[in-house]
PDB file of C-alpha atoms in Angstrom:
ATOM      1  CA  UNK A   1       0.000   0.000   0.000  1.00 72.00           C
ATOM      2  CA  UNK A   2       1.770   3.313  -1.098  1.00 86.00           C
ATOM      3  CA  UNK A   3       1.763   6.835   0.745  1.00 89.00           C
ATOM      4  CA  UNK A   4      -0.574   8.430  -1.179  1.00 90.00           C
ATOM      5  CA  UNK A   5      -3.700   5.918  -0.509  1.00 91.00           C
ATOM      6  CA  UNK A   6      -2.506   5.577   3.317  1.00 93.00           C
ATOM      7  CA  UNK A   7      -3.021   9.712   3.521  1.00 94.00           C
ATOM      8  CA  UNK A   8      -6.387   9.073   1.027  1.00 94.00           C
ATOM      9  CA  UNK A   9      -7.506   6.423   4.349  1.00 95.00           C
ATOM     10  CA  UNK A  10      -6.280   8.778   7.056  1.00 96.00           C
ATOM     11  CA  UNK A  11      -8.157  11.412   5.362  1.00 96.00           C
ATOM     12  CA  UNK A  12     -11.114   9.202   5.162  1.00 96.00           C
ATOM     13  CA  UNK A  13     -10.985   8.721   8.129  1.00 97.00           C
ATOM     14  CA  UNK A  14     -11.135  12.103   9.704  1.00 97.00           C
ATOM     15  CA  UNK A  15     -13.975  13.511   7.460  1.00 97.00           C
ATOM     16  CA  UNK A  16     -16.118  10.734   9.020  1.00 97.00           C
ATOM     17  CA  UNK A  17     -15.318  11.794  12.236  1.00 97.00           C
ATOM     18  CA  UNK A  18     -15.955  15.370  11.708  1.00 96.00           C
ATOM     19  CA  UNK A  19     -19.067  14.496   9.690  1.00 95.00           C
ATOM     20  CA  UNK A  20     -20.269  12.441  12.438  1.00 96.00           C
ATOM     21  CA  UNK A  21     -19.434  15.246  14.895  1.00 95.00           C
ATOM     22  CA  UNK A  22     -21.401  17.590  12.675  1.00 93.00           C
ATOM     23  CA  UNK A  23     -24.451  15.759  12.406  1.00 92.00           C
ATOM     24  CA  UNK A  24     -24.777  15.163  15.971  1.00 93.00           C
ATOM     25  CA  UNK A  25     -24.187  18.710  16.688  1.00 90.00           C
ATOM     26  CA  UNK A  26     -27.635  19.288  14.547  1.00 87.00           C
ATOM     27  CA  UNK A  27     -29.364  17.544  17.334  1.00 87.00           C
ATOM     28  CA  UNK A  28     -28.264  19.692  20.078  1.00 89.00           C
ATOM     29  CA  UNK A  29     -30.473  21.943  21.809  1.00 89.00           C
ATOM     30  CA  UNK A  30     -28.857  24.780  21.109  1.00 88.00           C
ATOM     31  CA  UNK A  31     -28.409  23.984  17.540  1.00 88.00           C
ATOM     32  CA  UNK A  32     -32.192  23.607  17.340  1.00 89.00           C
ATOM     33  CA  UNK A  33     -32.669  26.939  18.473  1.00 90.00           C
ATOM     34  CA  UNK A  34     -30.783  29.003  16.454  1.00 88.00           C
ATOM     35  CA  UNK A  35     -32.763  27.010  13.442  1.00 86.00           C
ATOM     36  CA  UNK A  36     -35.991  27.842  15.035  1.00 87.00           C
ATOM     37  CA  UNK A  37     -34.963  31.560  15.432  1.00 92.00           C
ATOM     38  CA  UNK A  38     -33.177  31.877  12.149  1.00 91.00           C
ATOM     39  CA  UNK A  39     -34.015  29.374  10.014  1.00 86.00           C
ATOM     40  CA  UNK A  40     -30.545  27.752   9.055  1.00 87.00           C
ATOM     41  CA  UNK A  41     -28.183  25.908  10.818  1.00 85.00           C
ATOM     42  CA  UNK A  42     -24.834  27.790  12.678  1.00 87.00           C
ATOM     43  CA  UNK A  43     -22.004  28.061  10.306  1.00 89.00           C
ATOM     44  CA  UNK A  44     -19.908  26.035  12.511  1.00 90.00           C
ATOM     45  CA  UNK A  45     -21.838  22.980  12.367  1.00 91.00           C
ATOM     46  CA  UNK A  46     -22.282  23.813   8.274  1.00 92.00           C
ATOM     47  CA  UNK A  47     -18.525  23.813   8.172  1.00 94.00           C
ATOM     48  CA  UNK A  48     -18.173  20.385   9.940  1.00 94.00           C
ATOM     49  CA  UNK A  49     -21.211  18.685   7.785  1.00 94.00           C
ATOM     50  CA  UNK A  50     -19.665  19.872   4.263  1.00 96.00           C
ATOM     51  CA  UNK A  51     -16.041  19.945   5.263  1.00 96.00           C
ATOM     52  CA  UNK A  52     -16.620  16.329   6.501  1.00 96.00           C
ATOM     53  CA  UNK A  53     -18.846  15.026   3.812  1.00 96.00           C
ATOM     54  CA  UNK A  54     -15.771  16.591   1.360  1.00 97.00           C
ATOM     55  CA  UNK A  55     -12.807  14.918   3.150  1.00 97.00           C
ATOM     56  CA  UNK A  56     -14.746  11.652   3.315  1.00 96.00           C
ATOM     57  CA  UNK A  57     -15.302  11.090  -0.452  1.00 97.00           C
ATOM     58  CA  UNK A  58     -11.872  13.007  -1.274  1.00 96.00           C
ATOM     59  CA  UNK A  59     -10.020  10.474   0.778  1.00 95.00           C
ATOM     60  CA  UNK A  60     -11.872   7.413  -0.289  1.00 95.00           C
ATOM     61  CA  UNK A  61     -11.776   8.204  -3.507  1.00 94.00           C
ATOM     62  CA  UNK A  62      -7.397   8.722  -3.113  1.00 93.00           C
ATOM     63  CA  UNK A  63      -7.292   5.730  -1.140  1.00 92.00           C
ATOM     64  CA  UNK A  64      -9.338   3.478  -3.976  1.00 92.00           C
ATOM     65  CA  UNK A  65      -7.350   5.729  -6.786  1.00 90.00           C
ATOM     66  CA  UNK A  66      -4.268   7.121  -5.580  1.00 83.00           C
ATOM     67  CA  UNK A  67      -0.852   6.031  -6.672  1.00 73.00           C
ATOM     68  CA  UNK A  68      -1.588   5.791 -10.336  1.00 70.00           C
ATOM     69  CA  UNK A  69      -0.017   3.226 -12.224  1.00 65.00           C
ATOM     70  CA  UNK A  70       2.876   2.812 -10.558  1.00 58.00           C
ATOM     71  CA  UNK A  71       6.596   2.530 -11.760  1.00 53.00           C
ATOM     72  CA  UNK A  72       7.351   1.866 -15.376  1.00 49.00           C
TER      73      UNK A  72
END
C-alpha cells in the first residue's frame, strides 16, 4: 500500500469523524434553536457537515485511486 492511498484512508478517516461530529451537533439543543430563530443551521456545524462530507469522499476516492499506475 503506497503513501498516497494511506493519507487518502487517514483522510477518510477524519472527514467521518468530523461528519459524524457535525451531524450530531444538529441535534443539540442549542443547535435547534438558532434554526428555530433563524431558520438555518450555525455556520460552525455547516462547516463540519460539508467539510466532513468533502474529506470523506476526497479520501476514499485517493485511497481506492491514488498512486496511479505505478513505476514503469
Amino acid at each position: 500500500m503506497g503513501a498516497v492511498r494511506i493519507v487518502g484512508l487517514m483522510l477518510a478517516v477524519a472527514g467521518g469523524v468530523l461528519l459524524f461530529t457535525g451531524l450530531k451537533a444538529r441535534d443539540s439543543l442549542t443547535e435547534r434553536a438558532t434554526e428555530l430563530i433563524t431558520g438555518r443551521n450555525t455556520e460552525q456545524t455547516t462547516l463540519y457537515v460539508a467539510g466532513g462530507g468533502a474529506a470523506l469522499v476526497g479520501g476514499a476516492l485517493l485511497a481506492l485511486f491514488g498512486g496511479g499506475r505505478g513505476r514503469r
